[in-house]
Coordinates of C-alpha atoms and ligand atoms in Angstrom, one line a residue:
Chain A
M1069 CA 2.5 29.7 -9.5
K1070 CA 3.5 26.5 -7.7
T1071 CA 0.9 23.8 -7.6
L1072 CA 0.4 20.1 -6.7
Y1073 CA 0.0 18.3 -9.9
L1074 CA -1.3 14.7 -10.4
D1075 CA -0.3 12.6 -13.3
Y1076 CA -3.3 10.2 -13.4
S1077 CA -1.4 7.8 -15.7
K1078 CA 1.1 7.1 -12.9
C1079 CA -1.2 7.0 -9.9
I1080 CA -1.8 3.4 -8.7
G1081 CA -4.2 4.3 -5.9
C1082 CA -1.9 3.1 -3.1
G1083 CA -3.1 5.8 -0.8
T1084 CA 0.3 6.9 0.5
C1085 CA -0.6 10.6 -0.1
E1086 CA -3.7 10.3 2.1
A1087 CA -1.8 8.3 4.7
V1088 CA 1.0 10.8 5.1
C1089 CA -1.4 13.7 5.2
R1090 CA -3.4 11.9 7.9
F1091 CA -0.3 11.4 9.9
V1092 CA 0.7 15.0 9.7
Y1093 CA -2.7 16.6 10.2
Q1094 CA -4.9 13.9 11.8
V1095 CA -7.6 14.6 9.2
P1096 CA -6.3 14.0 5.7
R1097 CA -6.8 16.8 3.2
I1098 CA -6.2 14.6 0.2
I1099 CA -8.5 11.6 -0.1
M1100 CA -8.0 8.6 -2.4
T1101 CA -11.1 7.4 -4.1
R1102 CA -11.6 4.8 -6.8
T1103 CA -14.5 4.9 -9.2
S1104 CA -16.5 1.7 -9.6
Y1105 CA -14.7 1.4 -12.9
G1106 CA -11.3 1.3 -11.2
L1107 CA -9.9 4.8 -11.9
H1108 CA -7.8 6.1 -9.0
V1109 CA -8.8 9.7 -8.3
P1110 CA -7.3 11.4 -5.2
L1111 CA -9.5 14.4 -4.3
Y1112 CA -7.6 17.5 -3.2
C1113 CA -7.5 21.3 -3.6
Q1114 CA -6.5 22.5 -7.0
H1115 CA -5.8 26.1 -5.7
C1116 CA -8.1 27.4 -8.4
E1117 CA -7.4 30.8 -10.1
N1118 CA -10.9 31.9 -9.2
P1119 CA -11.8 29.8 -6.2
K1120 CA -15.5 29.3 -5.6
C1121 CA -14.9 28.5 -1.9
V1122 CA -13.4 31.9 -1.4
K1123 CA -16.4 33.6 -3.0
V1124 CA -19.0 31.8 -0.9
C1125 CA -17.4 32.1 2.5
K1126 CA -19.2 35.0 4.3
E1127 CA -16.6 35.2 7.0
K1128 CA -13.7 35.5 4.5
A1129 CA -12.0 32.6 6.3
I1130 CA -10.8 31.2 3.0
F1131 CA -8.4 33.4 1.1
K1132 CA -5.8 33.2 -1.6
D1133 CA -2.4 34.2 -0.4
D1134 CA 0.4 36.0 -2.2
L1135 CA 1.8 32.7 -3.5
G1136 CA -1.6 31.7 -5.0
I1137 CA -2.3 29.1 -2.3
V1138 CA -5.9 28.9 -1.2
R1139 CA -5.8 28.8 2.6
L1140 CA -8.2 28.5 5.5
N1141 CA -7.9 30.8 8.5
E1142 CA -9.2 28.6 11.3
E1143 CA -9.4 31.5 13.7
V1144 CA -11.9 33.2 11.5
C1145 CA -13.9 30.2 10.4
R1146 CA -17.1 30.1 12.5
G1147 CA -18.1 26.6 11.4
C1148 CA -21.3 27.9 9.9
K1149 CA -24.1 25.4 9.5
T1150 CA -24.5 26.0 5.8
K1151 CA -20.9 25.0 5.0
N1152 CA -21.2 26.7 1.6
C1153 CA -17.5 26.2 1.0
I1154 CA -17.9 22.4 1.0
L1155 CA -20.8 22.7 -1.5
A1156 CA -19.1 25.2 -3.7
C1157 CA -15.9 23.2 -4.3
P1158 CA -16.1 21.3 -7.6
Y1159 CA -13.1 19.1 -6.5
V1160 CA -14.6 17.9 -3.2
A1161 CA -11.5 19.3 -1.6
I1162 CA -12.9 21.0 1.5
I1163 CA -13.2 18.3 4.2
C1164 CA -15.8 18.1 6.9
T1165 CA -13.8 17.0 9.9
G1166 CA -16.4 16.3 12.5
R1167 CA -14.0 17.9 15.1
D1168 CA -13.5 21.3 16.8
N1169 CA -12.2 22.8 13.6
P1170 CA -15.2 22.0 11.4
V1171 CA -13.5 22.1 8.0
A1172 CA -10.0 21.5 6.7
K1173 CA -8.3 21.9 3.4
C1174 CA -4.9 21.5 1.7
D1175 CA -2.6 24.5 2.2
M1176 CA 0.4 22.9 0.4
C1177 CA 1.9 22.3 3.8
V1178 CA 2.8 26.0 4.4
S1179 CA 2.9 25.2 8.1
R1180 CA 5.7 22.7 7.6
A1181 CA 8.1 25.6 7.3
G1182 CA 9.7 25.0 4.0
L1183 CA 9.5 21.2 3.9
G1184 CA 6.9 21.3 1.2
P1185 CA 3.9 19.1 0.7
A1186 CA 4.4 15.8 2.5
C1187 CA 2.1 13.8 0.1
A1188 CA 4.3 14.6 -2.9
A1189 CA 7.5 13.8 -1.0
M1190 CA 6.2 10.3 -0.2
C1191 CA 4.4 9.4 -3.5
P1192 CA 6.1 6.1 -4.5
C1193 CA 5.2 6.6 -8.2
D1194 CA 6.1 10.2 -8.7
A1195 CA 2.5 10.7 -9.7
L1196 CA 2.0 13.7 -7.3
I1197 CA 4.5 16.4 -7.9
I1198 CA 5.0 20.1 -7.1
G1199 CA 5.8 22.5 -9.9
D1200 CA 4.7 25.5 -11.8
S1201 CA 1.2 25.0 -13.0
R1202 CA 1.7 26.4 -16.5
E1203 CA 4.9 24.5 -17.1
L1204 CA 3.4 21.3 -15.9
Q1205 CA 0.4 21.7 -18.2
K1206 CA 2.7 22.4 -21.1
N1207 CA 4.9 19.4 -20.4
Q1208 CA 2.1 16.9 -19.8
S1209 CA 2.9 13.5 -21.4
P1210 CA 0.3 12.1 -23.8
A1211 CA -0.4 9.3 -21.4
A1212 CA -1.1 11.8 -18.6
R1213 CA -3.3 13.9 -20.9
E1214 CA -5.3 10.8 -21.9
A1215 CA -5.7 9.6 -18.3
H1216 CA -6.8 13.1 -17.2
E1217 CA -9.3 13.2 -19.9
R1218 CA -10.7 9.8 -18.8
V1219 CA -11.1 11.1 -15.3
R1220 CA -12.7 14.3 -16.4
K1221 CA -15.2 12.4 -18.5
Y1222 CA -16.1 10.2 -15.6
I1223 CA -16.6 13.2 -13.3
I1224 CA -18.8 15.0 -15.8
C1225 CA -21.0 11.9 -16.4
P1226 CA -20.2 8.8 -14.3
E1227 CA -22.6 6.6 -16.3
C1228 CA -21.4 7.7 -19.7
P1229 CA -18.0 6.2 -20.4
S1230 CA -18.3 3.1 -22.5
P1231 CA -15.3 1.1 -21.3
G1232 CA -14.3 -0.3 -24.6
S1233 CA -14.3 3.1 -26.3
W1234 CA -10.8 4.4 -25.4
Chain B
M102 CA 9.8 8.9 -2.5
D103 CA 11.4 10.6 0.4
F104 CA 11.1 8.8 3.8
T105 CA 12.6 11.7 5.7
F106 CA 9.8 14.1 4.7
L107 CA 9.6 15.3 8.3
C108 CA 12.9 17.0 8.4
Q109 CA 15.1 19.1 6.2
T110 CA 18.5 17.9 7.3
P111 CA 19.8 15.1 9.5
P112 CA 19.3 16.2 13.2
P113 CA 21.9 15.7 15.9
K114 CA 21.9 12.1 17.2
N115 CA 19.8 11.5 20.3
G116 CA 21.9 8.6 21.6
R117 CA 19.2 6.0 21.1
K118 CA 19.3 2.9 18.9
V119 CA 16.4 1.1 17.1
A120 CA 16.3 -2.0 14.9
I121 CA 13.7 -2.3 12.3
I122 CA 12.9 -5.8 10.9
G123 CA 11.6 -5.7 7.4
A124 CA 12.4 -2.9 4.8
G125 CA 8.9 -2.7 3.1
P126 CA 7.0 0.6 3.1
S127 CA 6.0 0.4 6.8
G128 CA 9.6 -0.3 7.9
L129 CA 11.1 2.4 5.7
A130 CA 8.5 5.0 6.7
A131 CA 9.3 4.2 10.4
T132 CA 13.0 4.4 9.6
G133 CA 12.5 7.9 8.1
Y134 CA 10.5 9.1 11.1
L135 CA 13.1 7.8 13.6
A136 CA 16.0 9.1 11.6
C137 CA 14.4 12.5 11.6
M138 CA 14.2 12.3 15.4
G139 CA 17.9 11.6 15.7
Y140 CA 17.8 7.8 16.2
Q141 CA 20.6 5.5 15.1
V142 CA 18.6 3.0 13.0
E143 CA 19.6 -0.4 11.7
V144 CA 17.3 -2.1 9.2
Y145 CA 17.2 -5.9 8.6
D146 CA 15.8 -7.6 5.6
K147 CA 16.1 -11.1 4.3
L148 CA 16.1 -9.9 0.7
P149 CA 19.1 -8.4 -1.2
K150 CA 17.3 -5.1 -1.7
A151 CA 15.2 -2.8 0.5
G152 CA 11.6 -2.0 -0.5
G153 CA 9.6 -5.1 0.4
L154 CA 6.7 -5.8 -1.9
M155 CA 7.1 -2.4 -3.5
V156 CA 10.2 -3.9 -5.2
F157 CA 9.6 -7.7 -5.1
G158 CA 5.8 -7.9 -5.5
I159 CA 4.4 -5.0 -7.4
P160 CA 5.7 -4.8 -11.0
G161 CA 8.1 -2.1 -12.0
H162 CA 5.7 -0.4 -14.4
R163 CA 3.5 0.4 -11.4
I164 CA 6.3 1.6 -9.1
P165 CA 9.7 2.4 -10.7
G166 CA 12.4 0.5 -8.8
S167 CA 14.7 3.5 -9.1
N168 CA 12.4 5.6 -6.9
I169 CA 12.8 3.2 -4.0
E170 CA 16.5 2.8 -4.6
E171 CA 17.1 6.5 -4.4
A172 CA 15.0 6.9 -1.3
V173 CA 16.9 4.1 0.4
K174 CA 20.2 5.6 -0.7
K175 CA 19.3 8.9 1.0
L176 CA 18.5 7.1 4.3
E177 CA 21.8 5.3 4.1
S178 CA 24.2 8.1 3.0
D179 CA 22.6 11.2 4.5
Y180 CA 21.0 9.8 7.7
G181 CA 23.5 7.0 8.5
V182 CA 20.9 4.2 8.5
D183 CA 22.6 0.8 8.5
F184 CA 20.9 -1.6 6.1
K185 CA 21.7 -5.2 6.9
L186 CA 20.3 -7.1 3.9
C187 CA 20.1 -10.9 3.2
T188 CA 19.6 -11.3 6.9
K189 CA 16.6 -13.1 8.3
I190 CA 15.5 -12.5 11.9
C191 CA 14.2 -15.6 13.7
G192 CA 12.2 -16.0 16.9
S193 CA 12.1 -19.0 19.2
E194 CA 9.5 -20.8 17.1
P195 CA 10.4 -23.2 14.3
M196 CA 10.7 -21.3 11.1
H197 CA 8.2 -21.8 8.2
Q198 CA 9.1 -21.5 4.6
E199 CA 8.0 -18.5 2.7
A200 CA 8.8 -16.7 -0.6
G201 CA 12.1 -15.0 -0.4
D202 CA 13.9 -17.2 2.1
E203 CA 16.3 -18.4 -0.6
Y204 CA 18.1 -15.1 -0.4
A205 CA 18.8 -15.0 3.4
Y206 CA 22.3 -16.2 4.1
N207 CA 22.5 -14.7 7.5
Y208 CA 20.3 -15.7 10.3
K209 CA 20.0 -13.6 13.5
S210 CA 17.8 -13.9 16.6
L211 CA 15.1 -11.5 17.6
G212 CA 16.4 -11.7 21.2
G213 CA 19.8 -10.4 20.1
R214 CA 18.2 -7.4 18.4
V215 CA 16.2 -6.7 21.5
Q216 CA 19.3 -6.8 23.7
D217 CA 21.4 -4.6 21.4
N218 CA 18.8 -1.9 20.9
D219 CA 16.6 0.5 22.9
A220 CA 13.6 -0.8 20.9
V221 CA 12.8 -3.1 18.0
L222 CA 10.0 -2.5 15.4
I223 CA 8.7 -5.5 13.4
C224 CA 7.5 -4.7 9.9
T225 CA 7.7 -8.1 8.2
G226 CA 4.6 -8.0 6.1
T227 CA 2.6 -11.0 4.9
W228 CA 4.7 -13.4 2.9
K229 CA 2.7 -16.6 3.2
S230 CA 0.0 -17.2 0.7
R231 CA -3.4 -18.7 1.2
R232 CA -3.9 -22.0 -0.6
L233 CA -6.8 -23.3 -2.6
N234 CA -8.4 -26.2 -0.8
I235 CA -9.0 -28.5 -3.8
P236 CA -7.3 -31.7 -5.1
G237 CA -4.1 -31.3 -7.1
T238 CA -2.7 -28.1 -5.4
D239 CA 0.5 -30.0 -4.5
L240 CA 1.4 -30.7 -8.2
T241 CA 4.5 -29.1 -9.8
G242 CA 3.3 -26.1 -11.7
V243 CA 0.9 -24.7 -9.0
Y244 CA 2.0 -21.4 -7.6
S245 CA 0.6 -18.8 -5.2
G246 CA 0.7 -15.3 -6.5
L247 CA 3.8 -14.3 -4.6
E248 CA 5.6 -17.6 -5.3
F249 CA 5.1 -16.8 -9.0
L250 CA 5.8 -13.1 -9.0
F251 CA 8.6 -13.0 -6.5
P252 CA 11.1 -15.1 -8.5
V253 CA 10.2 -13.3 -11.8
R254 CA 11.1 -10.0 -10.2
A255 CA 14.0 -11.3 -8.0
A256 CA 15.7 -13.0 -10.9
Q257 CA 16.9 -9.5 -11.9
Y258 CA 19.1 -9.4 -8.8
D259 CA 20.6 -12.9 -8.4
I260 CA 19.5 -15.5 -10.8
A261 CA 21.3 -18.4 -9.2
R262 CA 19.3 -18.5 -6.1
V263 CA 15.7 -18.7 -7.3
N264 CA 13.7 -21.1 -9.4
V265 CA 12.0 -18.9 -12.0
P266 CA 8.9 -20.6 -13.3
E267 CA 9.2 -21.5 -17.0
I268 CA 6.5 -19.3 -18.6
K269 CA 7.4 -18.8 -22.2
G270 CA 5.1 -20.7 -24.5
K271 CA 3.0 -22.0 -21.6
K272 CA -0.7 -21.9 -20.9
V273 CA -1.4 -20.2 -17.5
A274 CA -4.5 -20.2 -15.5
V275 CA -4.7 -17.4 -12.9
I276 CA -7.3 -17.6 -10.1
G277 CA -8.5 -14.5 -8.2
A278 CA -9.4 -11.0 -9.1
G279 CA -7.3 -8.8 -6.8
F280 CA -4.3 -6.7 -7.8
T281 CA -2.0 -9.7 -7.3
A282 CA -4.0 -11.6 -9.9
V283 CA -3.8 -8.7 -12.3
D284 CA 0.0 -8.4 -11.7
V285 CA 0.4 -12.2 -12.3
I286 CA -1.5 -12.0 -15.6
H287 CA 0.5 -9.0 -16.8
S288 CA 3.8 -10.7 -15.9
S289 CA 2.8 -13.9 -17.5
M290 CA 2.1 -12.1 -20.8
A291 CA 5.3 -10.1 -20.5
E292 CA 7.2 -13.3 -20.1
G293 CA 5.7 -14.8 -23.2
A294 CA 3.0 -17.1 -22.1
R295 CA 1.0 -18.7 -25.0
E296 CA -2.4 -18.3 -23.3
V297 CA -3.4 -16.7 -20.1
Y298 CA -6.8 -17.6 -18.6
H299 CA -8.2 -15.4 -15.9
I300 CA -10.6 -17.3 -13.7
Y301 CA -12.9 -15.6 -11.3
R302 CA -15.9 -17.0 -9.3
R303 CA -17.9 -13.8 -9.6
T304 CA -18.2 -11.2 -12.4
R305 CA -16.0 -8.3 -13.2
N306 CA -18.5 -6.0 -11.5
E307 CA -17.6 -7.7 -8.2
A308 CA -13.9 -7.9 -8.9
P309 CA -11.8 -6.2 -6.1
C310 CA -9.4 -4.9 -8.8
G311 CA -12.3 -3.0 -10.6
T312 CA -13.7 -3.4 -14.1
L313 CA -11.1 -1.1 -15.7
E314 CA -8.3 -3.6 -14.8
I315 CA -10.2 -6.5 -16.3
D316 CA -11.0 -4.6 -19.5
L317 CA -7.3 -3.8 -19.8
L318 CA -6.4 -7.4 -19.2
E319 CA -8.7 -8.4 -22.0
K320 CA -7.3 -5.8 -24.3
S321 CA -3.8 -7.1 -23.8
G322 CA -5.0 -10.6 -24.7
A323 CA -5.9 -12.4 -21.6
K324 CA -9.0 -14.7 -21.7
C325 CA -11.2 -13.6 -18.8
M326 CA -13.6 -16.2 -17.5
E327 CA -16.3 -15.0 -15.1
L328 CA -18.5 -17.1 -12.9
V329 CA -16.3 -20.2 -12.8
S330 CA -14.7 -21.8 -9.8
P331 CA -11.8 -24.3 -9.8
V332 CA -12.8 -27.8 -8.7
R333 CA -9.6 -29.8 -9.1
I334 CA -6.2 -29.6 -10.8
F335 CA -5.3 -32.6 -13.1
G336 CA -1.9 -34.0 -13.7
R337 CA 0.4 -36.9 -12.9
E338 CA 3.4 -35.0 -11.6
R339 CA 3.0 -31.7 -13.3
V340 CA -0.1 -29.7 -13.9
E341 CA -1.9 -30.8 -17.1
G342 CA -5.3 -29.2 -16.7
I343 CA -7.9 -27.7 -14.4
E344 CA -11.5 -28.6 -13.9
L345 CA -13.9 -25.7 -13.5
A346 CA -17.5 -25.4 -12.5
R347 CA -19.9 -22.8 -13.7
C348 CA -21.3 -20.6 -10.9
R349 CA -24.2 -18.2 -10.6
L350 CA -24.9 -15.2 -8.5
T351 CA -28.1 -15.3 -6.4
E352 CA -30.0 -12.3 -5.1
P353 CA -27.9 -9.7 -3.2
D354 CA -28.2 -10.1 0.5
E355 CA -28.5 -7.2 3.0
S356 CA -24.8 -6.4 2.9
G357 CA -25.3 -5.6 -0.8
R358 CA -22.7 -8.1 -1.9
C359 CA -23.9 -10.6 -4.4
S360 CA -23.6 -13.6 -2.2
P361 CA -24.3 -16.5 -1.8
L362 CA -22.6 -17.8 -4.8
V363 CA -23.6 -21.2 -6.1
C364 CA -21.2 -23.3 -8.2
D365 CA -23.4 -26.2 -9.2
G366 CA -23.2 -25.6 -13.0
E367 CA -21.6 -27.6 -15.8
L368 CA -18.1 -29.0 -15.2
F369 CA -15.5 -28.5 -17.9
R370 CA -11.8 -28.8 -18.3
L371 CA -9.1 -26.4 -19.5
D372 CA -5.7 -27.7 -20.6
V373 CA -3.1 -25.6 -18.8
D374 CA 0.6 -26.0 -17.8
L375 CA 0.6 -23.6 -14.8
V376 CA -1.9 -22.6 -12.2
V377 CA -1.4 -19.5 -10.1
T378 CA -3.7 -19.0 -7.2
A379 CA -3.8 -15.3 -6.3
I380 CA -6.3 -15.5 -3.6
G381 CA -4.6 -13.5 -0.8
E382 CA -1.8 -13.6 1.6
I383 CA -1.8 -14.3 5.3
A384 CA 0.2 -12.4 7.9
T385 CA 2.8 -14.8 9.5
P386 CA 5.4 -12.8 11.2
P387 CA 8.2 -15.2 12.3
F388 CA 7.4 -14.5 15.9
A389 CA 3.6 -14.3 16.0
H390 CA 3.3 -16.3 19.2
D391 CA 6.3 -14.8 21.1
L392 CA 4.7 -11.4 20.4
G393 CA 1.1 -12.2 21.3
L394 CA 0.1 -10.6 18.1
E395 CA -3.5 -11.8 18.5
H396 CA -3.8 -9.4 21.5
V397 CA -2.3 -6.5 19.6
R398 CA -4.8 -7.0 16.8
K399 CA -7.6 -6.9 19.2
G400 CA -6.2 -3.8 20.8
Q401 CA -5.3 -5.4 24.1
V402 CA -2.0 -3.6 24.4
R403 CA -0.1 -1.8 27.1
W404 CA 1.2 0.8 24.7
L405 CA 0.1 1.7 21.1
H406 CA 1.7 -0.8 18.7
M407 CA 3.7 -2.6 21.4
T408 CA 3.7 -6.4 21.5
S409 CA 3.7 -8.5 24.6
M410 CA 7.5 -8.3 24.5
D411 CA 8.7 -5.1 26.2
S412 CA 10.2 -2.6 23.8
V413 CA 9.2 -4.7 20.7
F414 CA 6.7 -2.9 18.4
V415 CA 4.9 -4.1 15.3
A416 CA 3.4 -2.3 12.2
G417 CA 2.3 -2.7 8.6
D418 CA 0.8 -5.7 7.0
A419 CA 2.4 -8.0 9.7
L420 CA -0.1 -6.4 12.1
T421 CA -3.1 -5.6 9.9
G422 CA -3.0 -8.4 7.3
P423 CA -2.7 -7.7 3.5
S424 CA -3.4 -4.1 2.8
R425 CA -2.0 -1.3 0.7
I426 CA 1.1 0.8 0.7
G427 CA -0.6 3.8 2.1
N428 CA -1.9 1.8 5.1
A429 CA 1.5 0.3 5.7
V430 CA 3.1 3.7 5.6
Y431 CA 0.6 5.1 8.1
S432 CA 1.0 2.2 10.4
G433 CA 4.8 2.4 10.3
L434 CA 4.7 6.1 11.0
K435 CA 2.3 5.7 13.9
A436 CA 4.3 2.9 15.4
A437 CA 7.5 4.9 15.1
K438 CA 5.9 7.8 16.9
S439 CA 4.5 5.6 19.6
L440 CA 8.0 3.9 20.0
D441 CA 9.6 7.3 20.4
Q442 CA 7.1 8.5 22.9
W443 CA 7.5 5.3 24.9
L444 CA 11.3 5.6 25.0
S445 CA 11.1 9.3 25.9
L446 CA 8.6 8.8 28.7
K447 CA 10.4 5.7 30.0
S448 CA 13.7 7.6 30.3
Q449 CA 11.8 10.1 32.5
N450 CA 10.0 7.3 34.5
R451 CA 6.7 8.8 33.4
L452 CA 5.2 6.0 31.4
D453 CA 2.3 5.4 33.7
E454 CA 1.0 8.9 33.5
Y455 CA 0.4 8.8 29.8
K456 CA -0.4 5.2 29.2
D457 CA -4.2 5.4 29.0
E458 CA -4.1 8.7 27.1
I459 CA -2.0 7.2 24.3
I460 CA -3.9 4.0 24.0
L461 CA -7.4 5.6 24.2
K462 CA -6.7 8.6 22.0
E463 CA -5.8 6.7 18.8
D464 CA -7.5 4.0 16.9
L465 CA -5.4 0.9 17.2
R466 CA -4.9 0.0 13.6
Ligands
LIG1438 C1 1.5 -8.8 -6.1 C2 1.1 -7.7 -5.2 C3 0.7 -6.5 -5.8 C4 0.3 -5.4 -5.0 N1 -0.1 -4.3 -5.6 C5 -0.4 -3.2 -4.8 C6 -0.8 -1.9 -5.4 O1 -0.9 -1.8 -6.6 N2 -1.0 -0.9 -4.6 C7 -0.9 -1.0 -3.2 O2 -1.1 0.0 -2.5 N3 -0.6 -2.1 -2.6 C8 -0.3 -3.2 -3.4 N4 0.1 -4.4 -2.8 C9 0.1 -4.5 -1.3 C10 1.4 -3.8 -0.7 O3 2.5 -4.3 -1.4 C11 1.6 -4.2 0.7 O4 0.4 -3.8 1.4 C12 2.8 -3.4 1.4 O5 3.9 -3.6 0.7 C13 2.9 -3.9 2.8 O6 4.0 -3.2 3.4 P1 4.8 -3.8 4.7 O7 6.0 -2.9 4.9 O8 3.9 -4.0 5.8 O9 5.4 -5.2 4.2 P2 6.2 -5.8 3.0 O10 6.2 -4.8 1.8 O11 5.8 -7.1 2.7 O12 7.7 -5.8 3.5 C14 8.1 -6.7 4.5 C15 9.6 -6.9 4.4 O13 10.0 -7.7 5.5 C16 11.0 -8.6 5.1 N5 11.0 -9.8 6.0 C17 9.9 -10.6 6.3 N6 10.2 -11.5 7.3 C18 11.5 -11.2 7.6 C19 12.4 -11.7 8.6 N7 12.0 -12.8 9.4 N8 13.6 -11.2 8.7 C20 14.0 -10.2 7.9 N9 13.2 -9.6 7.0 C21 12.0 -10.1 6.9 C22 10.6 -9.0 3.7 O14 11.7 -9.5 3.0 C23 10.1 -7.7 3.2 O15 11.1 -6.9 2.5 C24 0.4 -5.5 -3.5 C25 0.8 -6.7 -3.0 C26 1.2 -7.8 -3.8 C27 1.6 -9.1 -3.2

């Protein structure tokens, strides 16, 4: 299954991914954040194997397509008040737009007719790449694994990491 | 990096010609957009390589130079973009000196570019550095962040033209806590400095680069000094030392930032050979006045991203002030789109119909 993979050890937080996504879709579906400690963490859809957002959407507006891409059918989304999809996503990847289409999410640029994800194309550091999720996991560099672990630890407990300890 | 991410293959030419001044991320993003729309694009840069600060400011371990090189090659060979490097574009005003000028051996006028093209887009970035306002900043051995980093990086391309600061074995004081300061410290250590002092008025918790960066600097051997502010730089001709005052943070004000900062503490001296002030860059496009940039910044424009000169547009750090690559890319793309809309509507004599819509619909940055 093709996925958008981020090598945290290469990301410098320049925000090009978010900028390009914003240009293409007006509301960006990948959002660059930085922890107070200085880790760069772009938030975007991981196209989970068992997506929680799909489960909680009563209208079935969010679905997983044949390629494994988790997509939003805007026609079916009623913009319900509860916005359970936003709450359910552990990656903060469902975006509240404040516009007519109340939520947005990454669809790996399927609408760009074969051009592929714009964010990955423009990443100056090759931090964001498209590839087979299993292959990518397997071929992860030690630096990438370490950086990912650092981010994961932070997300689990923002107060915990003792800066000198890694 | 692929600047033509909006199209699969080069489209048929649309017969229009655009000149882009400045090949940084904003200029290259705009070039990609316009190339995908069928424009004939020529790109001018005073430096011998395209990429702007992505190549000449930000160290290679953050952005591999080959990424930019390949992206530029694609624009050149597949999309027929004409890169005119080592060429500085000048306006009617007297020129000021800035980092990178030593490379330009061609000078061309902005007016000429405007005549030869359907439109011009200015993406010249911010290449003039803010100076510290203390005694001794004119001594030999005092550099701004860019003055220091630029030659270190540029030396790889053409060593004869730049004066690379002598860093090996020297003691370096670096003032500031943004990414430029971080890059200066890393470069100094890579170039074999004996001692690198990092000097910041506030504490690492307030540092714009984040605490992680400061921890990493310390790990790699820099001496990080918090709550100290430079008072004067000593030396007869060359830098010999720097005097610092201890500062303290007072109660946070409403904005949450720990100001005001009071630097009335003990004065002390550090012996150093080089002082690098990395306290920010200022936008100084060579034609700020001709273009009425102040009005563009305030949003008083006739057309999104257009300057007071008809058919001349502006984008990137030159417009917004020092920023990040992402913002520069976005600004370049938006300006290119606006430029394309302007030319298309102009050719149909329908500019007036859409004027308000375009300006009101989008935020002006
Ligand atoms: C040391 C340093 C570190 C940085 N680190 C980061 C980082 O980690 N992440 C991040 O996102 N951002 C970083 N930035 C900021 C980022 O580099 C800039 O915001 C971005 O490059 C701006 O893009 P630009 O296209 O507007 O201008 P620039 O990249 O400055 O490009 C402008 C180009 O115009 C050319 N030019 C200027 N005047 C003329 C003229 N008269 N004629 C012809 N050519 C001309 C210049 O040679 C240059 O190539 C850093 C900046 C510095 C200085």
